[in-house]
Coordinates of C-alpha atoms in Angstrom, one line a residue:
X72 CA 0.0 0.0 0.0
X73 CA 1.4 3.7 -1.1
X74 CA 2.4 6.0 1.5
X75 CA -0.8 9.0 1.8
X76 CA 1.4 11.4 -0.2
X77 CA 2.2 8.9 -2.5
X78 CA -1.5 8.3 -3.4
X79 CA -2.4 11.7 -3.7
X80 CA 0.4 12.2 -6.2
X81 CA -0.3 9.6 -8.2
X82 CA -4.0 10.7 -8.3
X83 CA -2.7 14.3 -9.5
X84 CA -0.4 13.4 -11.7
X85 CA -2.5 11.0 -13.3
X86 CA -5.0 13.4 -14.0
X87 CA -2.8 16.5 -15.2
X88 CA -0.9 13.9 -17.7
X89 CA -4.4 12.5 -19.2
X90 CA -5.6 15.8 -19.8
X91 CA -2.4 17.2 -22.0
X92 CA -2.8 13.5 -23.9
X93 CA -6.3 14.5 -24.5
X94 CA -5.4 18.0 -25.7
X95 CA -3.1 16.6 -28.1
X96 CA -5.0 13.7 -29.5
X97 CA -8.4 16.4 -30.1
X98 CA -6.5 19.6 -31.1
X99 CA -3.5 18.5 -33.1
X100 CA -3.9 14.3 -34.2
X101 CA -6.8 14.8 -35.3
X102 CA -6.0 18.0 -37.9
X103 CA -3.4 16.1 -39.8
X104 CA -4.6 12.6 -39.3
X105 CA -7.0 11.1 -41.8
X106 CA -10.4 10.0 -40.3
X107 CA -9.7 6.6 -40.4
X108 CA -6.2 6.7 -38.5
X109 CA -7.6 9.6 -36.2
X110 CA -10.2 7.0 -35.2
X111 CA -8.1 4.0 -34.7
X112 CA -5.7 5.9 -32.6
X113 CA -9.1 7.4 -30.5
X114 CA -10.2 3.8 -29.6
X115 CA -6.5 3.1 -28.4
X116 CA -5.9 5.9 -26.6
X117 CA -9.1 4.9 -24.8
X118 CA -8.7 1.8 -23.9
X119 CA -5.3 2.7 -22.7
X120 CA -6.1 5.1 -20.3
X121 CA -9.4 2.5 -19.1
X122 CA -6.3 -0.2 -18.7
X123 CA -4.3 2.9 -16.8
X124 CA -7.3 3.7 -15.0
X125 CA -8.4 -0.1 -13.8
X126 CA -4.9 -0.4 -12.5
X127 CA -4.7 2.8 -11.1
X128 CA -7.6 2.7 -8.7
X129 CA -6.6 -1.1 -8.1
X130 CA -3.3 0.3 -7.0
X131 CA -4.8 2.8 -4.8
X132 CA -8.2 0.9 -3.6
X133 CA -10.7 2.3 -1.2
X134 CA -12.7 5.0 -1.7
X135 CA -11.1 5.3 -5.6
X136 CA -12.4 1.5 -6.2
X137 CA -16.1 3.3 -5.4
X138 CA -15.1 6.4 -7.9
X139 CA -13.9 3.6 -10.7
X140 CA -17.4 1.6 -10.1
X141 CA -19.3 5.2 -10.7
X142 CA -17.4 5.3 -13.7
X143 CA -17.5 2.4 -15.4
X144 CA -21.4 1.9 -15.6
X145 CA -21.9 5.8 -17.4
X146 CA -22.3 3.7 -20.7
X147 CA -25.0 6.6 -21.7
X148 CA -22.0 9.3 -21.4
X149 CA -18.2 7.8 -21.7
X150 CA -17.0 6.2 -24.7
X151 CA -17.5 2.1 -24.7
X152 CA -14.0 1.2 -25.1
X153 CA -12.9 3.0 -22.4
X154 CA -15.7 1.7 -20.1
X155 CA -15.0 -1.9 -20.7
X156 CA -11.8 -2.0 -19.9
X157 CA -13.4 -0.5 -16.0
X158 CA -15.2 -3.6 -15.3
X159 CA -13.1 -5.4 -13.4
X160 CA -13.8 -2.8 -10.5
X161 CA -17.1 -4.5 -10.1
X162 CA -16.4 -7.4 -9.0
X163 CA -12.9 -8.1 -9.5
X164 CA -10.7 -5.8 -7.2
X165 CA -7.5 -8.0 -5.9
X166 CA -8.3 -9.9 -2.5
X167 CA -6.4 -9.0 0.5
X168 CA -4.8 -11.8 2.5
X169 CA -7.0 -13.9 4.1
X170 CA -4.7 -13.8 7.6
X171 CA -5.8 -9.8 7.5
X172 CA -9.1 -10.2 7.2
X173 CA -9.3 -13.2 9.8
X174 CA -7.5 -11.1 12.2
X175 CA -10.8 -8.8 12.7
X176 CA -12.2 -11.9 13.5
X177 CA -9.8 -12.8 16.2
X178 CA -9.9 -9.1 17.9
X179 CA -13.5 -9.4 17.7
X180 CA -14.7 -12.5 18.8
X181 CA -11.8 -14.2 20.5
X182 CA -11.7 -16.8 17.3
X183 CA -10.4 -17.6 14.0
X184 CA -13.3 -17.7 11.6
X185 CA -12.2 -21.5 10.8
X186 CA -13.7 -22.0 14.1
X187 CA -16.5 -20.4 13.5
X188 CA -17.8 -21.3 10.0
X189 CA -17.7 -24.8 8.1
X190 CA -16.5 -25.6 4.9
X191 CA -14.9 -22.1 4.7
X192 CA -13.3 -20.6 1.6
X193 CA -10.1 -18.7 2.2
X194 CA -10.0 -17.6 -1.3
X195 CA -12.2 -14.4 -1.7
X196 CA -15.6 -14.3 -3.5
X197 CA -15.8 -10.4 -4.0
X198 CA -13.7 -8.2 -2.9
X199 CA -14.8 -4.7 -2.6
X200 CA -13.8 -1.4 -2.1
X201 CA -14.0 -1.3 1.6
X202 CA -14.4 -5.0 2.6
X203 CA -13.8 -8.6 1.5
X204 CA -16.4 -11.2 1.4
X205 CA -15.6 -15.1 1.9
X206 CA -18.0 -18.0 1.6
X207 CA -18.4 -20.8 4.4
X208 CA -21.5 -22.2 5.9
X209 CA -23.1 -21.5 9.5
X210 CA -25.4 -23.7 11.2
X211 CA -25.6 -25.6 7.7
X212 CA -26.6 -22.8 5.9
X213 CA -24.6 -21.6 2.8
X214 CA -23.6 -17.5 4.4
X215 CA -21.4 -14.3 2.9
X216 CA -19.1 -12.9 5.5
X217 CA -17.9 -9.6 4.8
X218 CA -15.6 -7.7 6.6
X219 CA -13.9 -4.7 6.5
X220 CA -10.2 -4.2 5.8
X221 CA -7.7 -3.7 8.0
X222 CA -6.8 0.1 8.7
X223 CA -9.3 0.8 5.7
X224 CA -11.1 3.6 8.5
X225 CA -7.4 5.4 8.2
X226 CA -6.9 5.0 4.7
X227 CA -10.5 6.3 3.6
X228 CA -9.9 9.7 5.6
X229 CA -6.7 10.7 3.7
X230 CA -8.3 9.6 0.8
X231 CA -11.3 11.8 1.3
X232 CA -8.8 14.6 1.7
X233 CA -7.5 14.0 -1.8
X234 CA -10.5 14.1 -3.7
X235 CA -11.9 16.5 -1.5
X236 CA -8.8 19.1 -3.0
X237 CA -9.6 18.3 -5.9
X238 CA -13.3 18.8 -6.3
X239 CA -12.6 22.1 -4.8
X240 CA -10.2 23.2 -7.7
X241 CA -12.6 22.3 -9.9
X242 CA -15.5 23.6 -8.4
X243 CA -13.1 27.1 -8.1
X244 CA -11.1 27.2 -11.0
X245 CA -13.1 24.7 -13.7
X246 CA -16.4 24.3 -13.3
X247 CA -19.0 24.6 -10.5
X248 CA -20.1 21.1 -9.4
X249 CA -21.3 22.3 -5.5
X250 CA -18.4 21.7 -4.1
X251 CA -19.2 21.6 -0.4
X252 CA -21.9 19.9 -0.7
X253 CA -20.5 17.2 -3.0
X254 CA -17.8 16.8 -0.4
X255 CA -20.2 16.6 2.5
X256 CA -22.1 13.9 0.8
X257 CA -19.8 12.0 -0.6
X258 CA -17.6 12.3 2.9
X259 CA -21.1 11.1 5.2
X260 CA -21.7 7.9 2.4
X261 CA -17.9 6.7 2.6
X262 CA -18.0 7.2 6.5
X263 CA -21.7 5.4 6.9
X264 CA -20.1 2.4 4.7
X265 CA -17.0 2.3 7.4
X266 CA -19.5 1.1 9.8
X267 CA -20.7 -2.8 9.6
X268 CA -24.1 -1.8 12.2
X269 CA -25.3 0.9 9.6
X270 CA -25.6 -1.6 6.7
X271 CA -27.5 -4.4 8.8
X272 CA -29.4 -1.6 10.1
X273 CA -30.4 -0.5 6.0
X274 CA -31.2 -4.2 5.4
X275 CA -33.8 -5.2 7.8
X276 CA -35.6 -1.6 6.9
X277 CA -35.6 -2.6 3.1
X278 CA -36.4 -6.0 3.8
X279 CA -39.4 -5.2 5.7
X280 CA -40.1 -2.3 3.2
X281 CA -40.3 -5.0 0.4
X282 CA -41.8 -7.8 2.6
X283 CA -45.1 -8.2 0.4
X284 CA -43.2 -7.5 -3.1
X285 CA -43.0 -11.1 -4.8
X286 CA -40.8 -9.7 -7.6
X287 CA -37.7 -8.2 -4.9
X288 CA -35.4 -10.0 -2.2
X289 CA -33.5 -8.9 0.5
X290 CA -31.0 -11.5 2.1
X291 CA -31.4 -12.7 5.7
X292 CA -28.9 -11.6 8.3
X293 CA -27.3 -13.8 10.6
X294 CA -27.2 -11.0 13.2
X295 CA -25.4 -12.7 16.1
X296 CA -22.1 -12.4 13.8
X297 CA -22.5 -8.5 12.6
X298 CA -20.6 -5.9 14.3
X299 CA -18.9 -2.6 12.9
X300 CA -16.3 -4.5 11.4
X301 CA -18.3 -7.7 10.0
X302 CA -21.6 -8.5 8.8
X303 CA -22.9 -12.3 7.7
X304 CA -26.0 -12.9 5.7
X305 CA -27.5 -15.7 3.1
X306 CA -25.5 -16.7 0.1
X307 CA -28.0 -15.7 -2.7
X308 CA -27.3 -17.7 -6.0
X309 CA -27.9 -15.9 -9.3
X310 CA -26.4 -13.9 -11.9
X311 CA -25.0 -10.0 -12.4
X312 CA -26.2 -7.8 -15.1
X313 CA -23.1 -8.6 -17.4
X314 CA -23.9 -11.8 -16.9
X315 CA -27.5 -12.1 -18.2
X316 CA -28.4 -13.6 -21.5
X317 CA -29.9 -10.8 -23.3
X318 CA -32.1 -10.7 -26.2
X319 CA -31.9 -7.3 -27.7
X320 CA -34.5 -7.6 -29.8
X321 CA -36.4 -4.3 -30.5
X322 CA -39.7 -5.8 -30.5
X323 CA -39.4 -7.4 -26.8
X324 CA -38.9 -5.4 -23.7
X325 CA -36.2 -6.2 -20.5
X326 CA -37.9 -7.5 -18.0
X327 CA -34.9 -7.3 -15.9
X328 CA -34.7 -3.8 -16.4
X329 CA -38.7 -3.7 -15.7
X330 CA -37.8 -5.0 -12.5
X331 CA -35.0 -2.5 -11.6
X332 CA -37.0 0.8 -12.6
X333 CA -39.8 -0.3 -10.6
X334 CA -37.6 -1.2 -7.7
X335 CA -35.9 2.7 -7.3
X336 CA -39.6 4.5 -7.8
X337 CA -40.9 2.0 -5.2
X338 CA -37.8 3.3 -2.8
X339 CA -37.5 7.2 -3.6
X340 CA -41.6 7.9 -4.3
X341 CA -43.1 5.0 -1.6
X342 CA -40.6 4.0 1.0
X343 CA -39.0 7.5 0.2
X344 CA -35.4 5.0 1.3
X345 CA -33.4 4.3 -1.4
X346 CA -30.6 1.7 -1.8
X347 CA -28.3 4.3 -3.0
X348 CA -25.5 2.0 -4.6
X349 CA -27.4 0.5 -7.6
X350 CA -23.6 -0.4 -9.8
X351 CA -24.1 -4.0 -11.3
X352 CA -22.3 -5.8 -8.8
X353 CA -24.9 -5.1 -6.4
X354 CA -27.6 -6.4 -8.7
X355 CA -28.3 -10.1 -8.5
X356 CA -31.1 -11.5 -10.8
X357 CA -31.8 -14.8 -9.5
X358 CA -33.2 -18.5 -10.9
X359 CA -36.8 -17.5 -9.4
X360 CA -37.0 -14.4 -11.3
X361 CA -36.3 -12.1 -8.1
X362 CA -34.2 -9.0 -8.0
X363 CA -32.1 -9.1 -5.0
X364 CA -30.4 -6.1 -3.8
X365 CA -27.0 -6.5 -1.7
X366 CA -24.3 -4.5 -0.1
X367 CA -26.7 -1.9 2.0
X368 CA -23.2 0.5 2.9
X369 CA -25.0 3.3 0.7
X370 CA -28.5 3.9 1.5
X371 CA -30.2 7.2 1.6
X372 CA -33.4 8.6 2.8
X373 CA -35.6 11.3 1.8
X374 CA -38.5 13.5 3.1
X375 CA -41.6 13.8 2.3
X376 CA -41.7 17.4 0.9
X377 CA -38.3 16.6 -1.2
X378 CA -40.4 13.5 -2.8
X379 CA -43.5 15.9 -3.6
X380 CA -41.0 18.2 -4.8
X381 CA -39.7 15.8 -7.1
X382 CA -43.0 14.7 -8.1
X383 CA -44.3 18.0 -9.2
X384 CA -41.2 18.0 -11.5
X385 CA -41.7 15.2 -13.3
X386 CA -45.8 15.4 -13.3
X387 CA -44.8 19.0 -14.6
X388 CA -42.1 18.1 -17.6
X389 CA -44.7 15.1 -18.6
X390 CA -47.1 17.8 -19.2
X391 CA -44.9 20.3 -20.4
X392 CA -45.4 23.2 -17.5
X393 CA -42.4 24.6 -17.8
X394 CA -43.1 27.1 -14.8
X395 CA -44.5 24.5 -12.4
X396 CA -40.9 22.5 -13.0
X397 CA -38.8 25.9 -12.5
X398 CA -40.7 26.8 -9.3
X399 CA -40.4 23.1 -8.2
X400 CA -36.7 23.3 -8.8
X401 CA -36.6 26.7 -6.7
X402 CA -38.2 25.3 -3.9
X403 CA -36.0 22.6 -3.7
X404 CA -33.0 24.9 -3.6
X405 CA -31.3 23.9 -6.3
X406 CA -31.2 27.4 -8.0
X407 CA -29.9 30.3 -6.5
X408 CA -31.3 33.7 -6.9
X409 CA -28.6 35.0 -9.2
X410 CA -30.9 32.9 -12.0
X411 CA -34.7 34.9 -12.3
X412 CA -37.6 32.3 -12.9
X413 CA -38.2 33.7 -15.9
X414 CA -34.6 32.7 -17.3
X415 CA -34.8 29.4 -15.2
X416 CA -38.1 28.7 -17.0
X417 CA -37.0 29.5 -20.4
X418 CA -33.9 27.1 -19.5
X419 CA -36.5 24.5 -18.5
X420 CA -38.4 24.8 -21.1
X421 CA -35.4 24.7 -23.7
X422 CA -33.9 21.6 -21.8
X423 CA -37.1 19.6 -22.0
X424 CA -38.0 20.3 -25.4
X425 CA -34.6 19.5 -26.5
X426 CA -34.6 16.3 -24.5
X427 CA -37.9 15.5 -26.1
X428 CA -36.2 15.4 -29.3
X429 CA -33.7 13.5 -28.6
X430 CA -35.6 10.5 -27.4
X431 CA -37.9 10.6 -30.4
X432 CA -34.9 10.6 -32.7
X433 CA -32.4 8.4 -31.3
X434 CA -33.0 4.4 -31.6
X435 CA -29.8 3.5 -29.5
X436 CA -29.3 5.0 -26.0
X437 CA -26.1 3.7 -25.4
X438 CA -22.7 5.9 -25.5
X439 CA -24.5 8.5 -27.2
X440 CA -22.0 10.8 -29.3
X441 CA -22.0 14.5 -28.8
X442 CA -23.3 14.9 -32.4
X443 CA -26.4 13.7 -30.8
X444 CA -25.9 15.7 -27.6
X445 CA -25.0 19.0 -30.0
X446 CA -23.6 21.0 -26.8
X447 CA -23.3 24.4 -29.5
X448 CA -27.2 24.4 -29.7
X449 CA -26.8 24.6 -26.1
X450 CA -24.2 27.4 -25.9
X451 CA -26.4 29.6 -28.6
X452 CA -29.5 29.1 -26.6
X453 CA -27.7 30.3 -23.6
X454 CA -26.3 33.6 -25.8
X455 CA -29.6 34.8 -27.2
X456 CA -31.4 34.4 -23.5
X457 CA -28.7 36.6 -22.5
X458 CA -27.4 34.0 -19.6
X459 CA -23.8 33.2 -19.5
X460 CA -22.2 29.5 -19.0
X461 CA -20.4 30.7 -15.8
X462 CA -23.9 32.6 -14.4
X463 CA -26.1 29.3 -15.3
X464 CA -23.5 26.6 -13.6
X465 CA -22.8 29.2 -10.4
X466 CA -26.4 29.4 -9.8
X467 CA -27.0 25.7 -9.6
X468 CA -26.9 24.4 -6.1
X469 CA -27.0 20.6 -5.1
X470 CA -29.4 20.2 -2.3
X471 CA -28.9 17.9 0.6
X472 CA -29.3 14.5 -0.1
X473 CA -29.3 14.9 -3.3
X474 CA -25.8 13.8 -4.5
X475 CA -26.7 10.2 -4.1
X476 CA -30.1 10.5 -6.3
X477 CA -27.5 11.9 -8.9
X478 CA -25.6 9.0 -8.6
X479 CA -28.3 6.9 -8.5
X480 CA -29.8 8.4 -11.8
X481 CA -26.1 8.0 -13.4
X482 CA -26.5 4.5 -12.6
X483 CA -29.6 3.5 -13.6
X484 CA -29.0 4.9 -17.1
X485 CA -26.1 3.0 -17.5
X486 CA -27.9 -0.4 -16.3
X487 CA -30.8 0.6 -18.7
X488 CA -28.2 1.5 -21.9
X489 CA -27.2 -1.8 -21.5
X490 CA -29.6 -4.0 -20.7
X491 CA -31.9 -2.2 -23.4
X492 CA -29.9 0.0 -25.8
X493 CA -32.8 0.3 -28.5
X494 CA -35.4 1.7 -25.6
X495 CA -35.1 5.1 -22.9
X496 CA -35.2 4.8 -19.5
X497 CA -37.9 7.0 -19.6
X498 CA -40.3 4.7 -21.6
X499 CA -39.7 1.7 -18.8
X500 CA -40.8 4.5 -15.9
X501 CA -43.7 5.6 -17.2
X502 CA -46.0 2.7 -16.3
X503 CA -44.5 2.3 -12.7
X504 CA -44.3 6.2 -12.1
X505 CA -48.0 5.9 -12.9
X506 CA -49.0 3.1 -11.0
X507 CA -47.4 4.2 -8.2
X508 CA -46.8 7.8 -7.6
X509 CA -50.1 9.5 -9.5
X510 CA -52.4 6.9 -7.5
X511 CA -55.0 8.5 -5.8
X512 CA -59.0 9.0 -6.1
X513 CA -60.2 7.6 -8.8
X514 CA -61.4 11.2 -10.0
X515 CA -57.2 11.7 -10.1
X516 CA -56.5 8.4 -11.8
X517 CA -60.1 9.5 -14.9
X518 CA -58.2 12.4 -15.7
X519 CA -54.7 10.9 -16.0
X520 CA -56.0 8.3 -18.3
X521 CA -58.9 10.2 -19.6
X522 CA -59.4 13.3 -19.5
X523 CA -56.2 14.9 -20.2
X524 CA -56.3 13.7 -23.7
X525 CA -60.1 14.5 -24.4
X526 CA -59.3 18.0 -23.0
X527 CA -56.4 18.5 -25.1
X528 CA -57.5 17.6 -28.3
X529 CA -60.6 19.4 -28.0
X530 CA -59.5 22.6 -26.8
X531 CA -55.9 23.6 -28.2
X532 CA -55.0 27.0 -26.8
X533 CA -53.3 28.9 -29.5
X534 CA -49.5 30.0 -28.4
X535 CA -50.5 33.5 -28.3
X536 CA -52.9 32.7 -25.1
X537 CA -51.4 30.3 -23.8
X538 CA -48.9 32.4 -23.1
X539 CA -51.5 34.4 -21.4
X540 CA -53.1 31.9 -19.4
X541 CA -49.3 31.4 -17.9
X542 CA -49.3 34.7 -17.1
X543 CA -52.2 35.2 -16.0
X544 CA -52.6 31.6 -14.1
X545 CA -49.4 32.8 -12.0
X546 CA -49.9 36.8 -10.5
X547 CA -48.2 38.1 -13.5
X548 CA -50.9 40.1 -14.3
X549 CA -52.2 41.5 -11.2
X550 CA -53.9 44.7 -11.9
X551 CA -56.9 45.3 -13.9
X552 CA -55.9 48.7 -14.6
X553 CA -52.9 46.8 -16.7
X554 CA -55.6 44.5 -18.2
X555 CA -56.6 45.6 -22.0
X556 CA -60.3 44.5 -23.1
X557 CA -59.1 41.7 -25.5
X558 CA -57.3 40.0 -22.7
X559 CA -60.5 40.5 -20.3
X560 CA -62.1 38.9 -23.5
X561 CA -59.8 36.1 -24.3
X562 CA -60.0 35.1 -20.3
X563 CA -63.5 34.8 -20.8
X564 CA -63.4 32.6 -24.1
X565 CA -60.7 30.6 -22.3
X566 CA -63.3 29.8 -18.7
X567 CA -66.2 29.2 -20.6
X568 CA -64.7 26.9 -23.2
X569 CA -62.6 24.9 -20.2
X570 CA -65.9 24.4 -18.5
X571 CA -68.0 23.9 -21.3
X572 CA -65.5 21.3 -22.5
X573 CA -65.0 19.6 -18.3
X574 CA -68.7 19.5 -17.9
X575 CA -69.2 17.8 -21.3
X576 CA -66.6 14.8 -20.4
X577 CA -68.3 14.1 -16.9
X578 CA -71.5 14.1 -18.7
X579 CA -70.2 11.7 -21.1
X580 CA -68.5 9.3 -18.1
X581 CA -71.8 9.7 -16.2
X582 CA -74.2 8.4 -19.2
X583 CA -71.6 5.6 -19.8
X584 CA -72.0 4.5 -16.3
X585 CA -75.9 4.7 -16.9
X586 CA -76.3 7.6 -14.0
X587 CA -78.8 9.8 -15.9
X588 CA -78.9 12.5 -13.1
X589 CA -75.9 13.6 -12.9
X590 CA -75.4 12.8 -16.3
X591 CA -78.3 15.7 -17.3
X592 CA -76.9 17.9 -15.2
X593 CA -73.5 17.5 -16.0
X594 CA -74.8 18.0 -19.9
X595 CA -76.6 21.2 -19.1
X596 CA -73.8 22.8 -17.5
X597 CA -72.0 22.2 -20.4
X598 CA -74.6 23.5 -23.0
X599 CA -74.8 26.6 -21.0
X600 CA -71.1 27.1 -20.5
X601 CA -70.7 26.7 -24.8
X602 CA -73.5 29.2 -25.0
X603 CA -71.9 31.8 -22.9
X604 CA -68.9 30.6 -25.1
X605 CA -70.4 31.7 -28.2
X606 CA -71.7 34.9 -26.8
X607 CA -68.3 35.8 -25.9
X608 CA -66.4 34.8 -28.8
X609 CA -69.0 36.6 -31.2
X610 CA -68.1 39.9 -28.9
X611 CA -64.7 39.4 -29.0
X612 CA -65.0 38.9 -33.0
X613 CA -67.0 42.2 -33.2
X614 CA -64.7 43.9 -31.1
X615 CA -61.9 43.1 -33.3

């Protein structure tokens, strides 16, 4: 094991030297290189520096194995060859010596664990960036014992120094990422997955959280064996994403990755606790068809108001209410007041637009190139709104808690870009997100699946007023005084048409559901609604 200085060196010099390669290879190779040689020496610079980077982080272990895991699942962002050759940090990080590890054993318990378990493999199953797990059986039951590394509490603090210097340059001198908060976050996960009793705790509260799924597992804990340093639970028998069969053809849909999407909305929106460590190696698809989750070191919480907050969001961009998703996003602190909502909302509504055009033109999600991404719309965008790169990235804040749904996120699109390529993540949510976070009355779940599309295609707001109706729907047009006629006119074209039409579709559902009262009166409302309709929009025409 390097001396602390000696790691942090290596991690700076590393970084400094791959950057100036970079520089070369995109600003001067490929000028006077041909395409074809420019893109053969691309893919072997690549998966050179994933080789340099595997044995890098290897070298170094701890808290960078958890950074090199984060890494290699981004298969929507970084380039394929480079990610492949990151792998082996899932699963495949160099065992310590098995003395080392029985040694906690020993200080602990007053015994070697040969004298403990039966049948007991020296040889390590997984090794992982803080701990080591072994194989033996206990009371004739097949168990994982995982334990923590020697002096890997020590190791992780200088560690977190290191990176914590360097997200701090590049939060000052770079690019603002949120520096402190990033830090903060990423200090409170490393230091909650120092300590064994945390995880066991996380375990039994998932485990009774998905108690009455049939589709999820949570192992069993052997509990009189768990202490801060070790934790022992069922050996669960299955296979890891990269180890699945998969049939990629476009017609059928994953069900593994059905499985997975419903898992996280069941945790954030429902449990609102989230297993916040979703990299592949912690994903075990087993013979019975279950999902099991392991390795409960990085588990997150969060409130109730966040989880509205973040349901108004998406609710908001499904329905394309740009301001609803910019005052959600102020709420939730995650803009600063160096960004107006009327430039956050025009950013919104840019950002979703564009993102809505992206899915519907892109048939394969993963490694997407930056010709798809086209960052120079972006910049333009920025330019004629009058908002600067540095102004838009200062004002962004990363609210508490909120670093592991990031990483989380990150995560799950790199699962989904590899388990289904030719579908979004998006279009696997939508049924789940739907069952279970817009469930409500059934007059909530009608106009989800009803009535906003019999509104909308019978009543289509020209852009002109619906501009208007966002203005006026939100106190930006507060004084009559302000108010011209026309727009006094148009308000009244817009009520009488919206109830007209509302009245009319409950009328309809009533007289399908053979209720003639309601149904009558539901029908009359209308007709008087579309008459006042018609004797406004004949004023209005006259007026004009």
């Amino acid at each position: 094991m390097k001396s602390k200085q000696n790691r942090s060196i290596s991690i700076y010099s590393f970084v400094l030297k791959t950057y100036f390669q970079y520089l070369i290879l995109s600003k001067i190779s490929k000028r006077v290189l041909s395409k074809e040689r420019f893109d053969t020496k691309r893919v072997s610079f690549l998966k050179q520096k994933g080789i340099e980077t595997k044995h890098l982080f290897f070298q170094l272990g701890g808290v960078y194995i958890k950074i090199g895991q984060f890494l290699s699942n981004l298969f929507h962002i970084l380039p394929e060859e480079y990610l492949w050759e990151l792998q082996d940090l899932q699963d495949k990080i160099p065992p310590r010596d098995f003395y080392s590890i029985d040694a906690r054993w020993q200080m602990d318990y007053g015994k070697s664990m040969n004298q403990i378990f039966t049948s007991l493999d020296t040889n390590s199953y997984a090794s992982a960036s803080t701990a080591q797990v072994h194989i033996g059986y206990y009371q004739e039951k097949k168990v994982a014992i995982k334990t923590l590394y020697p002096g890997i509490e020590e190791t992780a603090k200088s560690d977190l120094g290191t990176i914590s210097k360097v997200i701090w340059f590049v939060d000052r001198f770079v690019v603002r990422v949120s520096g402190k908060e990033v830090v903060d976050q990423l200090q409170s996960m490393i230091h909650a997955e120092l300590d064994l009793r945390t995880e066991l705790k996380n375990l039994k509260i998932l485990k009774q959280m998905f108690a009455l799924e049939k589709d999820f597992y949570i192992p069993n804990p052997v509990e009189e064996l768990c202490n801060r340093h070790t934790l022992v639970t069922e050996f669960v028998e299955g296979k890891k994403i990269y180890e699945l069969d998969l049939d990629l053809a476009p017609t059928k849909r994953s069900l593994h990755l059905e499985k997975l999407i419903r898992a996280y909305i069941l945790m954030i929106f429902e449990y609102r606790f989230f297993h916040a460590d979703p990299h592949p190696g912690n994903l075990i698809f087993m013979e019975t068809g279950e999902l099991c989750l392991i390795d409960f070191g990085a588990v997150q919480s969060i409130s109730e108001e966040e989880t509205q907050i973040l349901e108004r969001i998406l609710v908001g961009s499904m329905r394309k209410d740009y301001h609803l998703v910019s005052e959600s996003l102020m709420a939730l602190g995650a803009v600063t007041d160096s960004l107006s909502k009327e430039e956050l909302t025009q950013i919104v509504k840019y950002s979703l637009e564009k993102l809505n055009r992206i899915l519907a033109d892109t048939n394969h999600f993963r490694n997407l190139s930056f010709d798809t991404l086209k960052p120079g719309e972006d910049l333009r965008f920025l330019k004629e709104i009058q908002v600067s790169l540095k102004r838009l990235l200062s004002s962004l804040k990363l609210p508490p808690n909120f670093l592991s749904l990031h990483r989380v996120l990150a995560l799950l699109l790199g699962n989904s870009s590899y388990l289904d390529p030719t579908r979004s993540m998006i279009e696997y949510a939508e049924k789940p997100f739907s069952q279970i976070v817009l469930k409500g009355s059934s007059l909530k779940r009608l106009w989800k699946d009803e009535g906003e599309e019999f509104l909308t295609s019978l009543f289509s707001l020209p852009k002109e007023l619906n501009e208007f109706l966002y203005k006026w729907n939100r106190g930006e047009l507060t004084k009559p005084d302000q108010l011209k006629s026309e727009e006094l006119r148009l308000r009244e074209i817009l009520t009488f048409g919206f109830l007209g039409s509302l009245f009319f579709f409950f009328g309809m559902y009533y007289a399908e559901k053979s209720w003639k009262e309601p149904s009558i009166i539901f029908y009359i409302l209308s007709g008087l609604s579309f008459w006042s309709l018609a004797k406004s929009s004949l004023s209005y025409w006259k007026q004009k």
